Amino acid sequence: MTMFKISFCTTCMNRLSHLKQTLKRNILDNEDYPNLEFILLDYNSTDGLKEYVRSELHTFITSKKLVYYRTEEPKNITCRTLEI
């Protein structure tokens, strides 16, 4: 049976309280699937997200279950709807 790679990507900015409630639990609930990764993209959070990830989620990063990216830009995010 082929085990396809599944990636869950979460983007956030100043949502540490929400991630504390969900991210670790989601990783643990899916640890039986060997080819799975969670990607966390931090858009310049100022609520301690970077420190939380480094201290509390380090084991998931070293085991390659979690990939963490932080960017200083964009400082403000705007969304547009593309009409086709």
Coordinates of N, CA, C and O in Angstrom, one line a residue:
M1 N 0.8 -1.2 0.0 CA 0.0 0.0 0.0 C 0.9 1.2 0.0 O 1.8 1.4 0.8
T2 N 0.6 2.2 -0.9 CA 1.3 3.4 -1.0 C 0.9 4.4 0.1 O -0.3 4.6 0.4
M3 N 1.9 4.9 0.8 CA 1.7 5.9 1.9 C 2.0 7.3 1.4 O 3.1 7.7 1.4
F4 N 1.0 7.9 0.9 CA 1.2 9.2 0.3 C 1.6 10.2 1.4 O 1.1 10.1 2.5
K5 N 2.4 11.2 1.0 CA 2.7 12.3 2.0 C 1.6 13.2 2.1 O 1.1 13.7 1.1
I6 N 1.2 13.5 3.3 CA 0.2 14.5 3.6 C 0.8 15.6 4.4 O 1.5 15.4 5.4
S7 N 0.5 16.9 3.9 CA 1.0 18.1 4.6 C -0.1 19.0 5.0 O -1.0 19.3 4.1
F8 N -0.2 19.3 6.2 CA -1.2 20.3 6.7 C -0.4 21.6 6.9 O 0.5 21.7 7.7
C9 N -0.9 22.6 6.3 CA -0.2 24.0 6.4 C -1.1 24.9 7.2 O -2.3 25.1 6.8
T10 N -0.6 25.5 8.2 CA -1.3 26.5 9.0 C -0.5 27.8 9.0 O 0.7 27.8 9.2
T11 N -1.2 28.8 8.6 CA -0.6 30.2 8.6 C -1.3 30.9 9.8 O -2.5 30.8 10.0
C12 N -0.5 31.7 10.4 CA -1.0 32.5 11.6 C -0.2 33.7 11.8 O 0.9 33.8 11.5
M13 N -0.9 34.6 12.5 CA -0.3 35.8 13.0 C -1.0 36.2 14.3 O -2.2 36.4 14.3
N14 N -0.2 36.1 15.4 CA -0.7 36.4 16.7 C -1.9 35.5 17.1 O -3.0 36.0 17.6
R15 N -1.8 34.2 16.9 CA -2.9 33.3 17.3 C -2.3 32.2 18.2 O -2.7 31.0 18.2
L16 N -1.4 32.5 19.1 CA -0.8 31.6 20.0 C -1.8 30.8 20.8 O -1.7 29.6 21.0
S17 N -2.7 31.5 21.4 CA -3.7 30.9 22.2 C -4.5 29.8 21.5 O -4.8 28.7 22.0
H18 N -4.8 30.0 20.2 CA -5.5 29.0 19.4 C -4.6 27.8 19.1 O -5.0 26.7 19.2
L19 N -3.4 28.1 18.7 CA -2.4 27.0 18.4 C -2.1 26.1 19.6 O -2.0 24.9 19.5
K20 N -2.1 26.7 20.8 CA -1.9 25.9 22.0 C -3.0 24.9 22.2 O -2.8 23.9 22.7
Q21 N -4.2 25.3 21.8 CA -5.3 24.4 22.0 C -5.4 23.3 20.9 O -6.0 22.3 21.1
T22 N -4.8 23.5 19.7 CA -5.0 22.6 18.6 C -3.8 21.9 18.0 O -3.9 20.7 17.7
L23 N -2.7 22.6 17.8 CA -1.6 22.1 17.0 C -1.0 20.8 17.6 O -0.9 19.8 16.9
K24 N -0.6 20.9 18.9 CA 0.0 19.7 19.5 C -0.9 18.5 19.5 O -0.5 17.4 19.2
R25 N -2.2 18.7 19.8 CA -3.2 17.6 19.8 C -3.3 17.0 18.4 O -3.4 15.8 18.2
N26 N -3.4 17.9 17.3 CA -3.5 17.4 16.0 C -2.3 16.5 15.6 O -2.4 15.5 14.9
I27 N -1.1 17.0 16.0 CA 0.1 16.2 15.7 C 0.1 14.8 16.4 O 0.3 13.8 15.8
L28 N -0.3 14.8 17.6 CA -0.3 13.6 18.4 C -1.4 12.7 17.9 O -1.3 11.4 17.9
D29 N -2.6 13.2 17.5 CA -3.7 12.4 17.0 C -3.4 11.7 15.7 O -4.0 10.7 15.3
N30 N -2.4 12.2 15.0 CA -2.0 11.7 13.7 C -0.7 11.0 13.6 O -0.1 10.8 12.6
E31 N -0.1 10.7 14.8 CA 1.3 10.2 14.8 C 1.4 8.8 14.2 O 2.5 8.3 13.9
D32 N 0.3 8.1 14.1 CA 0.4 6.7 13.5 C 0.6 6.7 12.0 O 1.0 5.7 11.4
Y33 N 0.3 7.8 11.3 CA 0.6 7.9 9.9 C 2.0 8.4 9.7 O 2.3 9.5 10.0
P34 N 2.8 7.5 9.1 CA 4.3 7.8 9.1 C 4.7 8.9 8.1 O 5.7 9.5 8.3
N35 N 3.9 9.2 7.1 CA 4.3 10.2 6.1 C 3.5 11.4 6.1 O 2.9 11.8 5.1
L36 N 3.5 12.0 7.3 CA 2.6 13.2 7.5 C 3.5 14.3 8.1 O 4.4 14.1 8.9
E37 N 3.2 15.5 7.7 CA 3.9 16.7 8.3 C 2.9 17.8 8.5 O 1.9 18.0 7.8
F38 N 3.2 18.6 9.5 CA 2.5 19.8 9.8 C 3.4 21.0 9.5 O 4.6 21.0 10.0
I39 N 3.0 22.0 8.7 CA 3.8 23.1 8.4 C 3.1 24.3 9.1 O 1.9 24.6 8.9
L40 N 3.9 25.1 9.9 CA 3.4 26.3 10.5 C 4.1 27.5 10.0 O 5.4 27.6 10.1
L41 N 3.4 28.4 9.4 CA 4.0 29.6 8.8 C 3.5 30.8 9.7 O 2.3 31.1 9.8
D42 N 4.5 31.4 10.4 CA 4.3 32.4 11.3 C 4.6 33.8 10.7 O 5.7 34.1 10.3
Y43 N 3.5 34.6 10.5 CA 3.7 35.9 9.9 C 3.9 36.9 10.9 O 3.0 37.7 11.4
N44 N 5.2 37.0 11.4 CA 5.6 38.0 12.3 C 4.8 38.2 13.6 O 4.5 39.3 14.0
S45 N 4.4 37.1 14.2 CA 3.7 37.1 15.4 C 4.5 37.8 16.5 O 5.7 37.7 16.7
T46 N 3.7 38.5 17.4 CA 4.3 39.2 18.5 C 3.8 38.7 19.8 O 4.0 39.4 20.9
D47 N 3.1 37.6 19.8 CA 2.5 37.1 21.0 C 3.3 35.9 21.7 O 2.7 35.2 22.5
G48 N 4.5 35.7 21.3 CA 5.3 34.7 21.9 C 5.3 33.3 21.1 O 5.7 32.3 21.6
L49 N 4.7 33.3 19.9 CA 4.6 32.1 19.2 C 5.9 31.4 18.9 O 6.1 30.2 19.1
K50 N 6.9 32.2 18.5 CA 8.2 31.7 18.2 C 8.8 31.0 19.4 O 9.4 29.9 19.3
E51 N 8.8 31.6 20.5 CA 9.3 31.1 21.7 C 8.6 29.8 22.2 O 9.2 28.8 22.6
Y52 N 7.3 29.8 22.0 CA 6.4 28.6 22.3 C 6.8 27.4 21.4 O 7.0 26.3 21.9
V53 N 7.0 27.7 20.2 CA 7.3 26.6 19.2 C 8.7 26.0 19.6 O 8.9 24.8 19.6
R54 N 9.6 26.9 19.9 CA 11.0 26.4 20.2 C 11.0 25.6 21.5 O 11.8 24.7 21.6
S55 N 10.3 26.0 22.5 CA 10.3 25.4 23.8 C 9.4 24.2 23.9 O 9.8 23.1 24.4
E56 N 8.2 24.3 23.4 CA 7.2 23.2 23.6 C 7.0 22.2 22.4 O 6.5 21.2 22.6
L57 N 7.5 22.6 21.2 CA 7.2 21.8 20.1 C 8.5 21.3 19.4 O 8.6 20.8 18.3
H58 N 9.6 21.5 20.1 CA 11.0 21.2 19.6 C 11.1 19.7 19.2 O 11.7 19.4 18.2
T59 N 10.5 18.8 20.0 CA 10.6 17.4 19.6 C 9.9 17.1 18.3 O 10.4 16.2 17.5
F60 N 8.8 17.7 18.0 CA 8.1 17.5 16.7 C 9.0 18.1 15.6 O 8.9 17.6 14.4
I61 N 9.7 19.2 15.8 CA 10.6 19.7 14.8 C 11.7 18.8 14.5 O 12.0 18.5 13.3
T62 N 12.4 18.3 15.5 CA 13.5 17.4 15.3 C 13.1 16.0 14.7 O 13.9 15.4 14.0
S63 N 11.8 15.6 14.9 CA 11.4 14.4 14.3 C 10.8 14.6 13.0 O 10.3 13.6 12.3
K64 N 10.8 15.9 12.5 CA 10.3 16.2 11.2 C 8.8 16.1 11.0 O 8.3 16.0 9.9
K65 N 8.1 16.0 12.1 CA 6.6 16.1 12.1 C 6.1 17.5 11.9 O 5.0 17.7 11.4
L66 N 6.9 18.5 12.4 CA 6.5 19.9 12.3 C 7.6 20.6 11.6 O 8.8 20.5 11.9
V67 N 7.2 21.5 10.7 CA 8.2 22.4 10.0 C 7.7 23.8 10.3 O 6.5 24.1 10.2
Y68 N 8.6 24.6 10.9 CA 8.2 25.9 11.3 C 9.0 27.0 10.5 O 10.2 26.9 10.4
Y69 N 8.2 27.9 9.9 CA 8.8 29.0 9.2 C 8.3 30.3 9.8 O 7.1 30.4 10.2
R70 N 9.1 31.3 9.9 CA 8.8 32.6 10.4 C 9.2 33.6 9.4 O 10.4 33.6 9.0
T71 N 8.4 34.6 9.1 CA 8.7 35.6 8.2 C 8.4 37.0 8.9 O 7.4 37.1 9.6
E72 N 9.3 37.9 8.7 CA 9.0 39.3 9.2 C 8.1 40.0 8.3 O 7.5 41.0 8.6
E73 N 8.0 39.6 7.0 CA 7.1 40.2 6.1 C 6.0 39.2 5.6 O 6.3 38.0 5.6
P74 N 4.9 39.5 5.3 CA 4.3 40.8 5.4 C 3.9 41.2 6.8 O 3.5 40.3 7.6
K75 N 4.0 42.4 7.2 CA 3.6 42.9 8.5 C 2.1 43.0 8.6 O 1.5 42.8 9.6
N76 N 1.4 43.3 7.5 CA 0.0 43.3 7.4 C -0.5 42.4 6.3 O 0.1 42.5 5.2
I77 N -1.5 41.6 6.5 CA -1.9 40.7 5.5 C -3.3 41.2 5.0 O -4.2 41.5 5.8
T78 N -3.4 41.3 3.7 CA -4.7 41.6 3.1 C -5.1 40.5 2.2 O -4.3 39.8 1.6
C79 N -6.4 40.2 2.1 CA -6.9 39.2 1.3 C -7.7 39.8 0.1 O -8.4 40.7 0.3
R80 N -7.6 39.1 -1.0 CA -8.4 39.5 -2.2 C -9.1 38.3 -2.7 O -8.5 37.2 -2.7
T81 N -10.2 38.6 -3.3 CA -10.9 37.5 -4.0 C -10.6 37.6 -5.5 O -10.8 38.7 -6.0
L82 N -10.2 36.5 -6.0 CA -9.9 36.5 -7.5 C -11.2 35.9 -8.2 O -11.6 34.9 -7.9
E83 N -11.7 36.7 -9.0 CA -12.9 36.3 -9.8 C -12.5 35.7 -11.1 O -11.7 36.3 -11.8
I84 N -13.0 34.6 -11.4 CA -12.6 33.9 -12.6 C -13.8 34.0 -13.6 O -14.9 33.9 -13.3

